[in-house]
Amino acid sequence: MAITSLSSMVPFAITRRGGFCQRVFLRSTVRNGPHFSLMSRPSFGCFCTTASGAGKSPEGMGQTTEGEQSFKSFAWPDPKKPRICILGGGFGGLYTALRLDSLVWPLDKKPNVLLVDQSDRFVFKPLLYELLSGEVDAWEIAPRFSELLANTSVQFFQDKVKRVSPCDNLRKNGSFGLDSGGTVHLESGVLVEYDWLVVALGAEAKLDTIPGAFEFAIPFGSLDDACKVDNELKKLERRKFGKDSLPIRVAVVGSGYCGVELAATISERLLEKGLVQVINVENTICPNAPAGNREAASKVLTSRNVRFFLGYYVSCVRKASDMFTSLETSRKDASSEQLSEAYILELRPAQKRLQSKSLEADLVLWTVGSKPLVPPSDPCEYSNVFPLNARGQTETDENLRVKGHPRIFAIGDSAALRDSSGRLLPATAQVAFQQADFAGWNLWAAINNRPLLPFRFQNLGEMITLGKYDAAVSPSFLEGLTLEGLVGHTARKLAYLYRLPTDEHRIKVGISWFTKSAIDSIATLQGTLTKVLSN
């Protein structure tokens, strides 16, 4: 009991030699930022190595003088208190951390909270489209975690998850006799021992199913993706500036919310100098959207230079220059130069009475298919991998806990949760918002031995941007009502302003948006007065 009590306060290692275990206590060292201590390589959450492992040094691990493997261990500020590790700083992860910090805790039970993400910025993804239209600045929708967490007790560590070694599945009947819930191994070689874990890593674009998509198509799900698309559009705009040539051709694969919002934003930006081609396997756009949003989007897109290829799927993406011989591609005339920069999309019919087609595009944007990010776990005899569904999402119970792992919660795009009718909830920001609220509360309840709340999703409505001053909003509490145009745009911006992570950031962004709106209004008024006076 004395050893167990001491081990909860001081980082330690266990070394197994000759059939017995010896505890080696090490002094933790303080660095700028997180605390680390040097330890032996662990197994399923307990810090153990065997003599048979001597001489092998995994990547990122050091080597001790006795031939044992070593690594850096994260030292929590107060090891006596519960340790919560949150993987992923998206809507699910960041908002769970903020929720935990806002709750009222007993003095001896307020947990240490560590947020781990591979990026140093949180990205408010629903507003990425406004980057392309110039309506927002990057700092407004992608603030740094250090700024958002400055006035909280939450710690942030920038790193990538390598694997998770849970050991909470060893316990039975709700008994938590072991000292920790498991360990998280990071790419940098840092080891984080936790009592409670939240998996909120989200999902990434899946481009490896179609030949050429990974090489030539650009997804749209991160700040880097948005910046890359913006830079490619600027290159095309400069190249075609003042030239009497073909319009800039942009192919958008997929016509869900993301595809439609991209098509609307880019078509408004390029106007008559661009042609947006939307490809979708179904015969309608936004098939799962409310009727009001779908009709508003269809009306806006058909009024612009947008062409639809519905009922088709892309079978291949390749460079246009690959269709010509080396002699033809060596010509330096304008037409061959233009072709060398283009791509060919091979379309195959998904509906009857349609013929195969080939499309040329200067830019290919991919909005279909996603791969949930679930951390791999050690497949040793004491550790089970997370249960996954057919889509690769982690299966959870109604309390958001991973099935078979009572101390691990999974939320966001990487988790599979069903509504009351048994249907999987969509991977949207609205769902992640609400899951984060429940996850934070259920962690509080579990630590304080209170009953957990089953998650219940409340659909508040859906919103879609259709341009710089155009959007459609269908609130769920007023059936059949859709706010369109400038009214919808204003309602959408105000709703997302309210959803920004912290009060401080919300105030800064609100002032910035109000200033920009005032300047635009004055400029519009001056232009109108100039026209009236000139006439």
PDB file of N, CA, C and O in Angstrom, residues 33-58:
ATOM      1  N   GLY A  33       7.440  24.232 -20.929  1.00  0.00           N
ATOM      2  CA  GLY A  33       6.234  23.571 -21.402  1.00  0.00           C
ATOM      3  C   GLY A  33       5.943  22.354 -20.553  1.00  0.00           C
ATOM      4  O   GLY A  33       5.960  22.409 -19.328  1.00  0.00           O
ATOM      5  N   PRO A  34       5.688  21.180 -21.190  1.00  0.00           N
ATOM      6  CA  PRO A  34       5.344  19.986 -20.435  1.00  0.00           C
ATOM      7  C   PRO A  34       6.514  19.490 -19.599  1.00  0.00           C
ATOM      8  O   PRO A  34       7.665  19.817 -19.845  1.00  0.00           O
ATOM      9  N   HIS A  35       6.206  18.656 -18.602  1.00  0.00           N
ATOM     10  CA  HIS A  35       7.222  18.052 -17.752  1.00  0.00           C
ATOM     11  C   HIS A  35       7.492  16.641 -18.265  1.00  0.00           C
ATOM     12  O   HIS A  35       6.607  15.937 -18.715  1.00  0.00           O
ATOM     13  N   PHE A  36       8.746  16.221 -18.170  1.00  0.00           N
ATOM     14  CA  PHE A  36       9.110  14.901 -18.658  1.00  0.00           C
ATOM     15  C   PHE A  36       9.986  14.208 -17.628  1.00  0.00           C
ATOM     16  O   PHE A  36      10.669  14.834 -16.827  1.00  0.00           O
ATOM     17  N   SER A  37       9.987  12.900 -17.662  1.00  0.00           N
ATOM     18  CA  SER A  37      10.953  12.103 -16.917  1.00  0.00           C
ATOM     19  C   SER A  37      11.365  10.928 -17.778  1.00  0.00           C
ATOM     20  O   SER A  37      10.623  10.506 -18.660  1.00  0.00           O
ATOM     21  N   LEU A  38      12.549  10.404 -17.560  1.00  0.00           N
ATOM     22  CA  LEU A  38      13.079   9.305 -18.354  1.00  0.00           C
ATOM     23  C   LEU A  38      12.666   7.999 -17.726  1.00  0.00           C
ATOM     24  O   LEU A  38      12.876   7.778 -16.533  1.00  0.00           O
ATOM     25  N   MET A  39      12.077   7.105 -18.538  1.00  0.00           N
ATOM     26  CA  MET A  39      11.533   5.875 -17.988  1.00  0.00           C
ATOM     27  C   MET A  39      11.778   4.728 -18.944  1.00  0.00           C
ATOM     28  O   MET A  39      12.139   4.932 -20.095  1.00  0.00           O
ATOM     29  N   SER A  40      11.559   3.492 -18.477  1.00  0.00           N
ATOM     30  CA  SER A  40      11.671   2.321 -19.338  1.00  0.00           C
ATOM     31  C   SER A  40      10.420   2.164 -20.150  1.00  0.00           C
ATOM     32  O   SER A  40       9.367   2.674 -19.818  1.00  0.00           O
ATOM     33  N   ARG A  41      10.502   1.441 -21.253  1.00  0.00           N
ATOM     34  CA  ARG A  41       9.359   1.290 -22.147  1.00  0.00           C
ATOM     35  C   ARG A  41       8.256   0.493 -21.484  1.00  0.00           C
ATOM     36  O   ARG A  41       8.502  -0.532 -20.869  1.00  0.00           O
ATOM     37  N   PRO A  42       6.985   0.932 -21.604  1.00  0.00           N
ATOM     38  CA  PRO A  42       5.890   0.290 -20.898  1.00  0.00           C
ATOM     39  C   PRO A  42       5.225  -0.811 -21.704  1.00  0.00           C
ATOM     40  O   PRO A  42       5.437  -0.967 -22.886  1.00  0.00           O
ATOM     41  N   SER A  43       4.340  -1.511 -21.015  1.00  0.00           N
ATOM     42  CA  SER A  43       3.457  -2.476 -21.659  1.00  0.00           C
ATOM     43  C   SER A  43       2.080  -2.312 -21.064  1.00  0.00           C
ATOM     44  O   SER A  43       1.911  -2.350 -19.847  1.00  0.00           O
ATOM     45  N   PHE A  44       1.062  -2.130 -21.884  1.00  0.00           N
ATOM     46  CA  PHE A  44      -0.350  -1.950 -21.552  1.00  0.00           C
ATOM     47  C   PHE A  44      -0.596  -1.031 -20.363  1.00  0.00           C
ATOM     48  O   PHE A  44      -1.514  -1.226 -19.583  1.00  0.00           O
ATOM     49  N   GLY A  45       0.194   0.022 -20.230  1.00  0.00           N
ATOM     50  CA  GLY A  45      -0.083   0.990 -19.192  1.00  0.00           C
ATOM     51  C   GLY A  45       0.761   0.835 -17.949  1.00  0.00           C
ATOM     52  O   GLY A  45       0.919   1.767 -17.191  1.00  0.00           O
ATOM     53  N   CYS A  46       1.280  -0.362 -17.672  1.00  0.00           N
ATOM     54  CA  CYS A  46       2.225  -0.525 -16.580  1.00  0.00           C
ATOM     55  C   CYS A  46       3.621  -0.453 -17.168  1.00  0.00           C
ATOM     56  O   CYS A  46       3.880  -1.014 -18.226  1.00  0.00           O
ATOM     57  N   PHE A  47       4.546   0.184 -16.489  1.00  0.00           N
ATOM     58  CA  PHE A  47       5.844   0.458 -17.069  1.00  0.00           C
ATOM     59  C   PHE A  47       6.749  -0.750 -16.876  1.00  0.00           C
ATOM     60  O   PHE A  47       7.435  -0.896 -15.865  1.00  0.00           O
ATOM     61  N   CYS A  48       6.740  -1.646 -17.850  1.00  0.00           N
ATOM     62  CA  CYS A  48       7.473  -2.892 -17.712  1.00  0.00           C
ATOM     63  C   CYS A  48       8.328  -3.156 -18.934  1.00  0.00           C
ATOM     64  O   CYS A  48       7.947  -2.834 -20.052  1.00  0.00           O
ATOM     65  N   THR A  49       9.478  -3.747 -18.725  1.00  0.00           N
ATOM     66  CA  THR A  49      10.278  -4.283 -19.817  1.00  0.00           C
ATOM     67  C   THR A  49      10.798  -5.632 -19.373  1.00  0.00           C
ATOM     68  O   THR A  49      10.890  -5.936 -18.188  1.00  0.00           O
ATOM     69  N   THR A  50      11.161  -6.448 -20.317  1.00  0.00           N
ATOM     70  CA  THR A  50      11.715  -7.754 -20.004  1.00  0.00           C
ATOM     71  C   THR A  50      13.144  -7.819 -20.483  1.00  0.00           C
ATOM     72  O   THR A  50      13.558  -7.084 -21.373  1.00  0.00           O
ATOM     73  N   ALA A  51      13.912  -8.706 -19.910  1.00  0.00           N
ATOM     74  CA  ALA A  51      15.315  -8.838 -20.288  1.00  0.00           C
ATOM     75  C   ALA A  51      15.459  -9.260 -21.727  1.00  0.00           C
ATOM     76  O   ALA A  51      16.462  -8.982 -22.378  1.00  0.00           O
ATOM     77  N   SER A  52      14.433  -9.967 -22.255  1.00  0.00           N
ATOM     78  CA  SER A  52      14.513 -10.413 -23.646  1.00  0.00           C
ATOM     79  C   SER A  52      14.468  -9.270 -24.616  1.00  0.00           C
ATOM     80  O   SER A  52      14.857  -9.402 -25.767  1.00  0.00           O
ATOM     81  N   GLY A  53      13.985  -8.107 -24.177  1.00  0.00           N
ATOM     82  CA  GLY A  53      13.908  -6.948 -25.048  1.00  0.00           C
ATOM     83  C   GLY A  53      15.193  -6.152 -25.096  1.00  0.00           C
ATOM     84  O   GLY A  53      15.283  -5.154 -25.794  1.00  0.00           O
ATOM     85  N   ALA A  54      16.188  -6.548 -24.361  1.00  0.00           N
ATOM     86  CA  ALA A  54      17.434  -5.792 -24.318  1.00  0.00           C
ATOM     87  C   ALA A  54      18.095  -5.805 -25.678  1.00  0.00           C
ATOM     88  O   ALA A  54      18.100  -6.808 -26.384  1.00  0.00           O
ATOM     89  N   GLY A  55      18.690  -4.654 -26.021  1.00  0.00           N
ATOM     90  CA  GLY A  55      19.414  -4.561 -27.284  1.00  0.00           C
ATOM     91  C   GLY A  55      18.581  -4.040 -28.414  1.00  0.00           C
ATOM     92  O   GLY A  55      19.114  -3.722 -29.467  1.00  0.00           O
ATOM     93  N   LYS A  56      17.246  -3.950 -28.229  1.00  0.00           N
ATOM     94  CA  LYS A  56      16.370  -3.436 -29.271  1.00  0.00           C
ATOM     95  C   LYS A  56      15.939  -2.027 -28.884  1.00  0.00           C
ATOM     96  O   LYS A  56      15.439  -1.808 -27.795  1.00  0.00           O
ATOM     97  N   SER A  57      16.107  -1.096 -29.792  1.00  0.00           N
ATOM     98  CA  SER A  57      15.764   0.291 -29.521  1.00  0.00           C
ATOM     99  C   SER A  57      14.783   0.789 -30.547  1.00  0.00           C
ATOM    100  O   SER A  57      15.152   1.051 -31.682  1.00  0.00           O
ATOM    101  N   PRO A  58      13.483   0.859 -30.224  1.00  0.00           N
ATOM    102  CA  PRO A  58      12.496   1.344 -31.177  1.00  0.00           C
ATOM    103  C   PRO A  58      12.775   2.779 -31.571  1.00  0.00           C
ATOM    104  O   PRO A  58      13.488   3.510 -30.891  1.00  0.00           O
TER     105      PRO A  58
END
